[in-house]
Amino acid sequence: MSYPIIARDFRNHTLENTHQGVICIVNEDKETIYEKGDMEKSFFYRSAMKPLQAIPVFMSNVIEKYHLTAEETALFMASQRGEKYHEETLISLREKLDVDEKDLVCASSYPLNEKPKLEYVRANKSKRRLLHNCAGKHLGFLGYTKGKGLGIAGYEQLDHPLQQEIVHYLSEMSEVPVEEIVSGTDGCGVPVHAVPMKNMALSYLKFAVPELINDEKLRNAVVHIGEVMNAHPNIIASHDFVCSVLLKDSNIIAKGGAQGVYCLALRKEKISIALKVLSGTELIWPLLIAEILKKINYRNEETISNLLQLRSENIVNDDGKMVGETKIYL
């Protein structure tokens, strides 16, 4: 299938890049109110799945049992980038859960953000698993398996009880039968799943409209996840990143994933948006999401303005001089 163009980059009025994509917006009645591209093609959530992967932890007593703060708990949904506040919170969380860092299956990493990475390199500090972008999610997995008395070994395998529970809740949230969910392995080594774009949007709709969830315990867990994410937006990504900008708006629940996937839902408007940039780039996210919010006449202009401060339509060179522009096609 030929996918529609959602953005083009021009340098000196000459086409440089073309970005195809898929966008779906659903309302509280689960109706598609806007679509671009193939709604039936399945795409992997990548890290946009983290709020869904955290559901078993939030339905357990892990948070209360280990006296976790909301900031520590936010790491379960985070794609943290190694800032000092991330590292300190990760260390505190690991200590409270009393798990061994070597049991995390994610690879050893330097901080992702440039400043803390340079500080690590200059100080001759080694990479560590606790600094992996997904370490918080893995700590949540280990805390859950420990609290449930499940074996830690193999927690990254699809047949592990934890991973099967995640698939069950993904099916509930996305309304895709378990047998139709496509599974793969994420960059951090654990299972990640793919569903059609409309169903991806439906799964996030329930974070904004939790009354769509019949199971009270599941509904309460989903509400709690959203509250934690909004309370600690910089933990979810870091300052000056799309997720953090959106989550500072208490009306929005949002999380991005690798390779161009982004999901967000609006509580007052009771709508959800899922998108995939097929080039895999994240660079156009701020501009694309800002244009979508404008299209639906979103009233919080500050949120739109903050997104455009991350990336405007102007393309600039290393010296800050405007040399081109990005155009969005909705």
mmCIF file of C-alpha atoms in Angstrom:
data_model
loop_
_atom_site.group_PDB
_atom_site.id
_atom_site.type_symbol
_atom_site.label_atom_id
_atom_site.label_comp_id
_atom_site.label_asym_id
_atom_site.label_seq_id
_atom_site.Cartn_x
_atom_site.Cartn_y
_atom_site.Cartn_z
ATOM 1 C CA MET A 1 0.000 0.000 0.000
ATOM 2 C CA SER A 2 1.129 3.548 -0.712
ATOM 3 C CA TYR A 3 0.868 5.600 2.471
ATOM 4 C CA PRO A 4 -0.140 9.280 2.423
ATOM 5 C CA ILE A 5 2.399 12.045 2.849
ATOM 6 C CA ILE A 6 2.076 13.785 6.213
ATOM 7 C CA ALA A 7 5.149 16.053 6.032
ATOM 8 C CA ARG A 8 7.819 17.358 3.683
ATOM 9 C CA ASP A 9 11.109 19.089 4.483
ATOM 10 C CA PHE A 10 12.359 21.774 2.112
ATOM 11 C CA ARG A 11 15.863 23.257 2.080
ATOM 12 C CA ASN A 12 16.189 26.439 0.045
ATOM 13 C CA HIS A 13 12.737 25.678 -1.423
ATOM 14 C CA THR A 14 14.001 22.301 -2.658
ATOM 15 C CA LEU A 15 12.425 19.066 -1.415
ATOM 16 C CA GLU A 16 14.815 17.235 0.890
ATOM 17 C CA ASN A 17 12.689 14.700 2.807
ATOM 18 C CA THR A 18 9.224 13.213 2.460
ATOM 19 C CA HIS A 19 7.505 11.623 5.451
ATOM 20 C CA GLN A 20 4.606 9.226 4.974
ATOM 21 C CA GLY A 21 2.448 8.231 7.893
ATOM 22 C CA VAL A 22 -0.704 6.964 9.516
ATOM 23 C CA ILE A 23 -2.895 9.034 11.854
ATOM 24 C CA CYS A 24 -6.071 8.022 13.650
ATOM 25 C CA ILE A 25 -8.327 10.044 15.968
ATOM 26 C CA VAL A 26 -11.199 8.364 17.823
ATOM 27 C CA ASN A 27 -13.941 9.818 20.020
ATOM 28 C CA GLU A 28 -15.597 8.580 23.217
ATOM 29 C CA ASP A 29 -18.022 6.490 21.151
ATOM 30 C CA LYS A 30 -14.996 4.688 19.686
ATOM 31 C CA GLU A 31 -15.751 6.191 16.300
ATOM 32 C CA THR A 32 -12.967 7.240 13.949
ATOM 33 C CA ILE A 33 -13.391 10.979 13.467
ATOM 34 C CA TYR A 34 -10.198 11.485 11.457
ATOM 35 C CA GLU A 35 -8.004 9.046 9.587
ATOM 36 C CA LYS A 36 -5.036 9.192 7.285
ATOM 37 C CA GLY A 37 -3.515 5.980 5.983
ATOM 38 C CA ASP A 38 -4.341 2.332 6.624
ATOM 39 C CA MET A 39 -6.247 1.881 9.899
ATOM 40 C CA GLU A 40 -6.047 -1.909 9.729
ATOM 41 C CA LYS A 41 -2.260 -2.257 9.424
ATOM 42 C CA SER A 42 -0.631 -3.274 12.704
ATOM 43 C CA PHE A 43 2.245 -1.211 14.111
ATOM 44 C CA PHE A 44 4.436 -1.833 17.142
ATOM 45 C CA TYR A 45 3.840 0.520 20.069
ATOM 46 C CA ARG A 46 7.520 0.501 21.051
ATOM 47 C CA SER A 47 7.848 2.699 24.174
ATOM 48 C CA ALA A 48 4.357 4.123 23.701
ATOM 49 C CA MET A 49 3.355 0.805 25.251
ATOM 50 C CA LYS A 50 4.947 1.583 28.628
ATOM 51 C CA PRO A 51 1.765 2.882 30.306
ATOM 52 C CA LEU A 52 0.071 -0.368 29.238
ATOM 53 C CA GLN A 53 3.006 -2.502 30.362
ATOM 54 C CA ALA A 54 2.804 -0.842 33.784
ATOM 55 C CA ILE A 55 -0.787 -1.966 34.414
ATOM 56 C CA PRO A 56 0.103 -5.211 36.261
ATOM 57 C CA VAL A 57 2.385 -3.286 38.653
ATOM 58 C CA PHE A 58 -0.346 -0.748 39.384
ATOM 59 C CA MET A 59 -2.865 -3.534 39.973
ATOM 60 C CA SER A 60 -0.553 -5.156 42.524
ATOM 61 C CA ASN A 61 0.538 -3.957 45.969
ATOM 62 C CA VAL A 62 4.114 -3.187 44.859
ATOM 63 C CA ILE A 63 3.758 0.589 45.284
ATOM 64 C CA GLU A 64 2.374 0.340 48.814
ATOM 65 C CA LYS A 65 4.534 -2.604 49.882
ATOM 66 C CA TYR A 66 7.810 -0.862 49.039
ATOM 67 C CA HIS A 67 6.628 2.648 50.018
ATOM 68 C CA LEU A 68 7.356 4.066 46.569
ATOM 69 C CA THR A 69 6.967 7.770 45.900
ATOM 70 C CA ALA A 70 4.987 9.008 42.890
ATOM 71 C CA GLU A 71 8.283 10.136 41.338
ATOM 72 C CA GLU A 72 9.771 6.649 41.695
ATOM 73 C CA THR A 73 6.564 5.100 40.385
ATOM 74 C CA ALA A 74 6.647 7.344 37.301
ATOM 75 C CA LEU A 75 9.790 5.512 36.194
ATOM 76 C CA PHE A 76 7.655 2.457 35.379
ATOM 77 C CA MET A 77 6.264 4.411 32.381
ATOM 78 C CA ALA A 78 9.409 6.393 31.613
ATOM 79 C CA SER A 79 11.826 6.609 28.718
ATOM 80 C CA GLN A 80 14.261 8.401 30.985
ATOM 81 C CA ARG A 81 17.296 10.135 29.526
ATOM 82 C CA GLY A 82 19.883 9.951 32.294
ATOM 83 C CA GLU A 83 19.588 13.361 33.899
ATOM 84 C CA LYS A 84 20.747 13.613 37.510
ATOM 85 C CA TYR A 85 17.149 13.569 38.735
ATOM 86 C CA HIS A 86 16.582 10.377 36.752
ATOM 87 C CA GLU A 87 19.688 8.660 38.091
ATOM 88 C CA GLU A 88 18.944 9.557 41.709
ATOM 89 C CA THR A 89 15.356 8.332 41.424
ATOM 90 C CA LEU A 90 16.420 5.117 39.681
ATOM 91 C CA ILE A 91 18.937 4.380 42.433
ATOM 92 C CA SER A 92 16.327 5.015 45.106
ATOM 93 C CA LEU A 93 13.780 2.800 43.326
ATOM 94 C CA ARG A 94 16.257 -0.070 42.894
ATOM 95 C CA GLU A 95 17.225 0.111 46.565
ATOM 96 C CA LYS A 96 13.622 0.098 47.770
ATOM 97 C CA LEU A 97 12.728 -2.854 45.548
ATOM 98 C CA ASP A 98 15.945 -4.582 46.662
ATOM 99 C CA VAL A 99 16.701 -6.001 43.230
ATOM 100 C CA ASP A 100 20.137 -6.585 41.752
ATOM 101 C CA GLU A 101 21.036 -4.346 38.837
ATOM 102 C CA LYS A 102 22.571 -7.288 36.997
ATOM 103 C CA ASP A 103 19.142 -8.934 36.836
ATOM 104 C CA LEU A 104 17.906 -6.236 34.435
ATOM 105 C CA VAL A 105 18.078 -7.665 30.903
ATOM 106 C CA CYS A 106 18.392 -4.229 29.279
ATOM 107 C CA ALA A 107 21.867 -3.329 28.021
ATOM 108 C CA SER A 108 24.359 -1.184 29.914
ATOM 109 C CA SER A 109 24.149 2.407 28.705
ATOM 110 C CA TYR A 110 25.385 5.930 29.117
ATOM 111 C CA PRO A 111 22.837 8.680 29.760
ATOM 112 C CA LEU A 112 20.999 9.601 26.558
ATOM 113 C CA ASN A 113 21.050 13.369 27.054
ATOM 114 C CA GLU A 114 24.277 15.013 25.915
ATOM 115 C CA LYS A 115 25.217 16.897 29.096
ATOM 116 C CA PRO A 116 24.984 13.981 31.570
ATOM 117 C CA LYS A 117 26.603 11.662 29.003
ATOM 118 C CA LEU A 118 29.612 13.984 28.677
ATOM 119 C CA GLU A 119 29.865 14.191 32.461
ATOM 120 C CA TYR A 120 29.894 10.392 32.662
ATOM 121 C CA VAL A 121 32.568 10.048 29.985
ATOM 122 C CA ARG A 122 34.775 12.786 31.479
ATOM 123 C CA ALA A 123 34.538 11.153 34.905
ATOM 124 C CA ASN A 124 35.520 7.775 33.389
ATOM 125 C CA LYS A 125 32.312 6.248 34.688
ATOM 126 C CA SER A 126 31.217 2.982 33.118
ATOM 127 C CA LYS A 127 27.972 2.314 31.355
ATOM 128 C CA ARG A 128 25.355 0.715 33.574
ATOM 129 C CA ARG A 129 22.080 -1.089 33.079
ATOM 130 C CA LEU A 130 20.353 1.260 35.496
ATOM 131 C CA LEU A 131 20.869 4.085 32.989
ATOM 132 C CA HIS A 132 19.201 2.322 30.085
ATOM 133 C CA ASN A 133 16.314 4.320 28.639
ATOM 134 C CA CYS A 134 13.900 1.561 29.750
ATOM 135 C CA ALA A 135 15.462 0.716 33.127
ATOM 136 C CA GLY A 136 12.486 2.039 35.085
ATOM 137 C CA LYS A 137 10.126 -0.284 33.223
ATOM 138 C CA HIS A 138 12.430 -3.215 33.943
ATOM 139 C CA LEU A 139 12.616 -2.329 37.637
ATOM 140 C CA GLY A 140 8.829 -2.359 37.674
ATOM 141 C CA PHE A 141 8.823 -5.796 36.074
ATOM 142 C CA LEU A 142 11.298 -7.120 38.639
ATOM 143 C CA GLY A 143 9.414 -5.553 41.525
ATOM 144 C CA TYR A 144 6.205 -7.154 40.290
ATOM 145 C CA THR A 145 7.697 -10.622 39.802
ATOM 146 C CA LYS A 146 9.359 -10.437 43.213
ATOM 147 C CA GLY A 147 6.188 -9.268 44.918
ATOM 148 C CA LYS A 148 4.141 -12.013 43.249
ATOM 149 C CA GLY A 149 6.675 -14.706 44.079
ATOM 150 C CA LEU A 150 7.326 -15.370 40.403
ATOM 151 C CA GLY A 151 10.730 -16.315 39.084
ATOM 152 C CA ILE A 152 12.852 -13.370 37.978
ATOM 153 C CA ALA A 153 14.710 -15.489 35.440
ATOM 154 C CA GLY A 154 13.083 -15.225 32.047
ATOM 155 C CA TYR A 155 10.881 -12.237 32.899
ATOM 156 C CA GLU A 156 11.685 -10.974 29.409
ATOM 157 C CA GLN A 157 10.221 -14.036 27.719
ATOM 158 C CA LEU A 158 6.758 -13.857 26.141
ATOM 159 C CA ASP A 159 5.632 -17.008 27.983
ATOM 160 C CA HIS A 160 6.490 -15.553 31.418
ATOM 161 C CA PRO A 161 3.336 -14.979 33.523
ATOM 162 C CA LEU A 162 4.041 -11.229 33.712
ATOM 163 C CA GLN A 163 4.316 -10.860 29.943
ATOM 164 C CA GLN A 164 1.158 -12.917 29.439
ATOM 165 C CA GLU A 165 -0.654 -10.656 31.884
ATOM 166 C CA ILE A 166 0.496 -7.616 29.900
ATOM 167 C CA VAL A 167 -0.861 -9.165 26.692
ATOM 168 C CA HIS A 168 -4.183 -9.780 28.462
ATOM 169 C CA TYR A 169 -4.502 -6.138 29.532
ATOM 170 C CA LEU A 170 -3.368 -4.913 26.122
ATOM 171 C CA SER A 171 -6.191 -6.948 24.609
ATOM 172 C CA GLU A 172 -8.659 -5.410 27.079
ATOM 173 C CA MET A 173 -7.490 -1.860 26.393
ATOM 174 C CA SER A 174 -7.058 -2.093 22.607
ATOM 175 C CA GLU A 175 -10.005 -4.432 21.977
ATOM 176 C CA VAL A 176 -7.858 -6.726 19.866
ATOM 177 C CA PRO A 177 -8.233 -10.460 20.630
ATOM 178 C CA VAL A 178 -5.086 -11.928 22.179
ATOM 179 C CA GLU A 179 -4.595 -14.290 19.235
ATOM 180 C CA GLU A 180 -4.559 -11.339 16.805
ATOM 181 C CA ILE A 181 -1.926 -9.290 18.657
ATOM 182 C CA VAL A 182 1.412 -9.350 16.835
ATOM 183 C CA SER A 183 4.427 -9.744 19.135
ATOM 184 C CA GLY A 184 8.096 -8.943 18.717
ATOM 185 C CA THR A 185 11.116 -8.026 20.824
ATOM 186 C CA ASP A 186 11.775 -4.417 21.781
ATOM 187 C CA GLY A 187 15.192 -2.764 21.832
ATOM 188 C CA CYS A 188 15.484 -3.301 25.584
ATOM 189 C CA GLY A 189 14.929 -7.050 25.263
ATOM 190 C CA VAL A 190 11.333 -7.535 26.405
ATOM 191 C CA PRO A 191 8.227 -8.294 24.319
ATOM 192 C CA VAL A 192 6.557 -5.447 22.469
ATOM 193 C CA HIS A 193 3.295 -5.737 20.605
ATOM 194 C CA ALA A 194 1.588 -4.409 17.491
ATOM 195 C CA VAL A 195 -2.085 -3.628 16.876
ATOM 196 C CA PRO A 196 -3.926 -1.672 14.162
ATOM 197 C CA MET A 197 -3.689 2.103 14.481
ATOM 198 C CA LYS A 198 -7.345 2.529 15.447
ATOM 199 C CA ASN A 199 -6.946 0.006 18.247
ATOM 200 C CA MET A 200 -3.813 1.757 19.425
ATOM 201 C CA ALA A 201 -5.874 4.937 19.666
ATOM 202 C CA LEU A 202 -8.613 3.036 21.531
ATOM 203 C CA SER A 203 -6.119 1.803 24.121
ATOM 204 C CA TYR A 204 -5.136 5.404 24.919
ATOM 205 C CA LEU A 205 -8.732 6.625 24.774
ATOM 206 C CA LYS A 206 -9.372 4.660 27.958
ATOM 207 C CA PHE A 207 -6.715 6.648 29.818
ATOM 208 C CA ALA A 208 -8.722 9.777 29.007
ATOM 209 C CA VAL A 209 -12.168 8.179 29.345
ATOM 210 C CA PRO A 210 -11.668 5.509 32.036
ATOM 211 C CA GLU A 211 -15.412 4.966 32.398
ATOM 212 C CA LEU A 212 -15.111 2.895 29.207
ATOM 213 C CA ILE A 213 -13.337 0.260 31.321
ATOM 214 C CA ASN A 214 -15.785 -2.124 33.003
ATOM 215 C CA ASP A 215 -13.310 -3.771 35.390
ATOM 216 C CA GLU A 216 -13.113 -1.436 38.400
ATOM 217 C CA LYS A 217 -9.637 -2.559 39.477
ATOM 218 C CA LEU A 218 -8.268 -2.092 35.974
ATOM 219 C CA ARG A 219 -10.029 1.286 35.701
ATOM 220 C CA ASN A 220 -8.471 2.490 38.964
ATOM 221 C CA ALA A 221 -5.004 1.360 37.848
ATOM 222 C CA VAL A 222 -5.341 3.214 34.528
ATOM 223 C CA VAL A 223 -6.455 6.407 36.300
ATOM 224 C CA HIS A 224 -3.531 6.113 38.737
ATOM 225 C CA ILE A 225 -1.031 5.678 35.879
ATOM 226 C CA GLY A 226 -2.291 8.847 34.193
ATOM 227 C CA GLU A 227 -2.148 10.827 37.438
ATOM 228 C CA VAL A 228 1.456 9.791 38.077
ATOM 229 C CA MET A 229 2.537 10.648 34.537
ATOM 230 C CA ASN A 230 0.990 14.125 34.740
ATOM 231 C CA ALA A 231 2.485 14.726 38.186
ATOM 232 C CA HIS A 232 6.065 13.959 37.065
ATOM 233 C CA PRO A 233 6.376 14.765 33.348
ATOM 234 C CA ASN A 234 10.148 15.269 33.382
ATOM 235 C CA ILE A 235 10.657 11.781 34.808
ATOM 236 C CA ILE A 236 8.724 10.314 31.860
ATOM 237 C CA ALA A 237 11.216 11.796 29.358
ATOM 238 C CA SER A 238 13.199 14.845 30.470
ATOM 239 C CA HIS A 239 12.889 18.608 30.281
ATOM 240 C CA ASP A 240 12.339 19.991 26.774
ATOM 241 C CA PHE A 241 10.973 16.771 25.299
ATOM 242 C CA VAL A 242 7.600 16.189 23.645
ATOM 243 C CA CYS A 243 6.234 13.816 26.306
ATOM 244 C CA SER A 244 7.116 16.168 29.143
ATOM 245 C CA VAL A 245 5.666 19.211 27.363
ATOM 246 C CA LEU A 246 2.381 17.404 26.733
ATOM 247 C CA LEU A 247 2.143 15.839 30.189
ATOM 248 C CA LYS A 248 2.529 19.243 31.838
ATOM 249 C CA ASP A 249 -0.931 19.852 30.428
ATOM 250 C CA SER A 250 -3.168 18.056 32.962
ATOM 251 C CA ASN A 251 -5.725 17.442 30.224
ATOM 252 C CA ILE A 252 -3.361 15.217 28.223
ATOM 253 C CA ILE A 253 -1.983 11.723 28.696
ATOM 254 C CA ALA A 254 0.822 11.035 26.211
ATOM 255 C CA LYS A 255 3.744 8.743 25.444
ATOM 256 C CA GLY A 256 5.981 8.315 22.448
ATOM 257 C CA GLY A 257 7.797 5.278 21.134
ATOM 258 C CA ALA A 258 10.748 4.604 18.894
ATOM 259 C CA GLN A 259 10.467 4.674 15.106
ATOM 260 C CA GLY A 260 7.922 7.477 14.917
ATOM 261 C CA VAL A 261 5.026 6.131 16.999
ATOM 262 C CA TYR A 262 3.142 8.586 19.239
ATOM 263 C CA CYS A 263 -0.065 8.293 21.275
ATOM 264 C CA LEU A 264 -1.973 10.919 23.221
ATOM 265 C CA ALA A 265 -5.469 11.353 24.604
ATOM 266 C CA LEU A 266 -7.403 14.419 25.743
ATOM 267 C CA ARG A 267 -9.598 14.128 28.828
ATOM 268 C CA LYS A 268 -12.032 17.036 28.382
ATOM 269 C CA GLU A 269 -12.502 16.439 24.653
ATOM 270 C CA LYS A 270 -12.690 12.646 25.206
ATOM 271 C CA ILE A 271 -10.660 11.845 22.120
ATOM 272 C CA SER A 272 -7.493 9.902 21.437
ATOM 273 C CA ILE A 273 -4.814 10.256 18.761
ATOM 274 C CA ALA A 274 -2.379 7.616 17.530
ATOM 275 C CA LEU A 275 0.162 8.213 14.805
ATOM 276 C CA LYS A 276 3.108 6.612 13.068
ATOM 277 C CA VAL A 277 5.715 8.459 11.010
ATOM 278 C CA LEU A 278 6.851 5.783 8.589
ATOM 279 C CA SER A 279 10.319 7.248 8.121
ATOM 280 C CA GLY A 280 10.791 6.500 11.827
ATOM 281 C CA THR A 281 11.816 10.049 12.643
ATOM 282 C CA GLU A 282 10.838 11.759 15.882
ATOM 283 C CA LEU A 283 12.032 15.159 14.657
ATOM 284 C CA ILE A 284 8.658 16.198 13.253
ATOM 285 C CA TRP A 285 6.645 15.085 16.307
ATOM 286 C CA PRO A 286 6.345 18.541 17.936
ATOM 287 C CA LEU A 287 5.241 20.235 14.733
ATOM 288 C CA LEU A 288 2.958 17.379 13.664
ATOM 289 C CA ILE A 289 1.231 17.101 17.053
ATOM 290 C CA ALA A 290 0.877 20.889 17.280
ATOM 291 C CA GLU A 291 -0.818 20.934 13.865
ATOM 292 C CA ILE A 292 -3.167 18.117 14.887
ATOM 293 C CA LEU A 293 -4.112 20.019 18.054
ATOM 294 C CA LYS A 294 -4.762 23.128 15.953
ATOM 295 C CA LYS A 295 -6.908 21.082 13.571
ATOM 296 C CA ILE A 296 -9.175 19.922 16.410
ATOM 297 C CA ASN A 297 -9.303 23.514 17.770
ATOM 298 C CA TYR A 298 -7.576 22.591 21.021
ATOM 299 C CA ARG A 299 -8.100 25.440 23.454
ATOM 300 C CA ASN A 300 -4.864 25.292 25.423
ATOM 301 C CA GLU A 301 -2.742 27.486 23.190
ATOM 302 C CA GLU A 302 0.127 27.358 25.684
ATOM 303 C CA THR A 303 0.590 23.634 25.047
ATOM 304 C CA ILE A 304 0.694 24.221 21.290
ATOM 305 C CA SER A 305 3.138 27.093 21.749
ATOM 306 C CA ASN A 306 5.394 24.945 23.954
ATOM 307 C CA LEU A 307 5.468 22.229 21.310
ATOM 308 C CA LEU A 308 6.460 24.746 18.642
ATOM 309 C CA GLN A 309 9.266 25.997 20.860
ATOM 310 C CA LEU A 310 10.725 22.489 20.638
ATOM 311 C CA ARG A 311 10.477 22.506 16.843
ATOM 312 C CA SER A 312 8.867 25.085 14.610
ATOM 313 C CA GLU A 313 8.212 24.831 10.888
ATOM 314 C CA ASN A 314 11.529 26.580 10.283
ATOM 315 C CA ILE A 315 14.629 24.512 9.584
ATOM 316 C CA VAL A 316 17.769 26.225 10.861
ATOM 317 C CA ASN A 317 21.448 25.541 10.383
ATOM 318 C CA ASP A 318 23.987 25.020 13.180
ATOM 319 C CA ASP A 319 24.295 28.782 13.569
ATOM 320 C CA GLY A 320 20.547 29.256 13.999
ATOM 321 C CA LYS A 321 19.978 30.757 10.550
ATOM 322 C CA MET A 322 16.754 29.751 8.786
ATOM 323 C CA VAL A 323 17.578 27.588 5.757
ATOM 324 C CA GLY A 324 14.316 25.779 5.059
ATOM 325 C CA GLU A 325 10.929 24.718 6.322
ATOM 326 C CA THR A 326 8.811 21.683 7.185
ATOM 327 C CA LYS A 327 5.248 21.534 5.869
ATOM 328 C CA ILE A 328 2.603 19.326 7.493
ATOM 329 C CA TYR A 329 -0.206 17.803 5.418
ATOM 330 C CA LEU A 330 -3.317 16.809 7.363
#
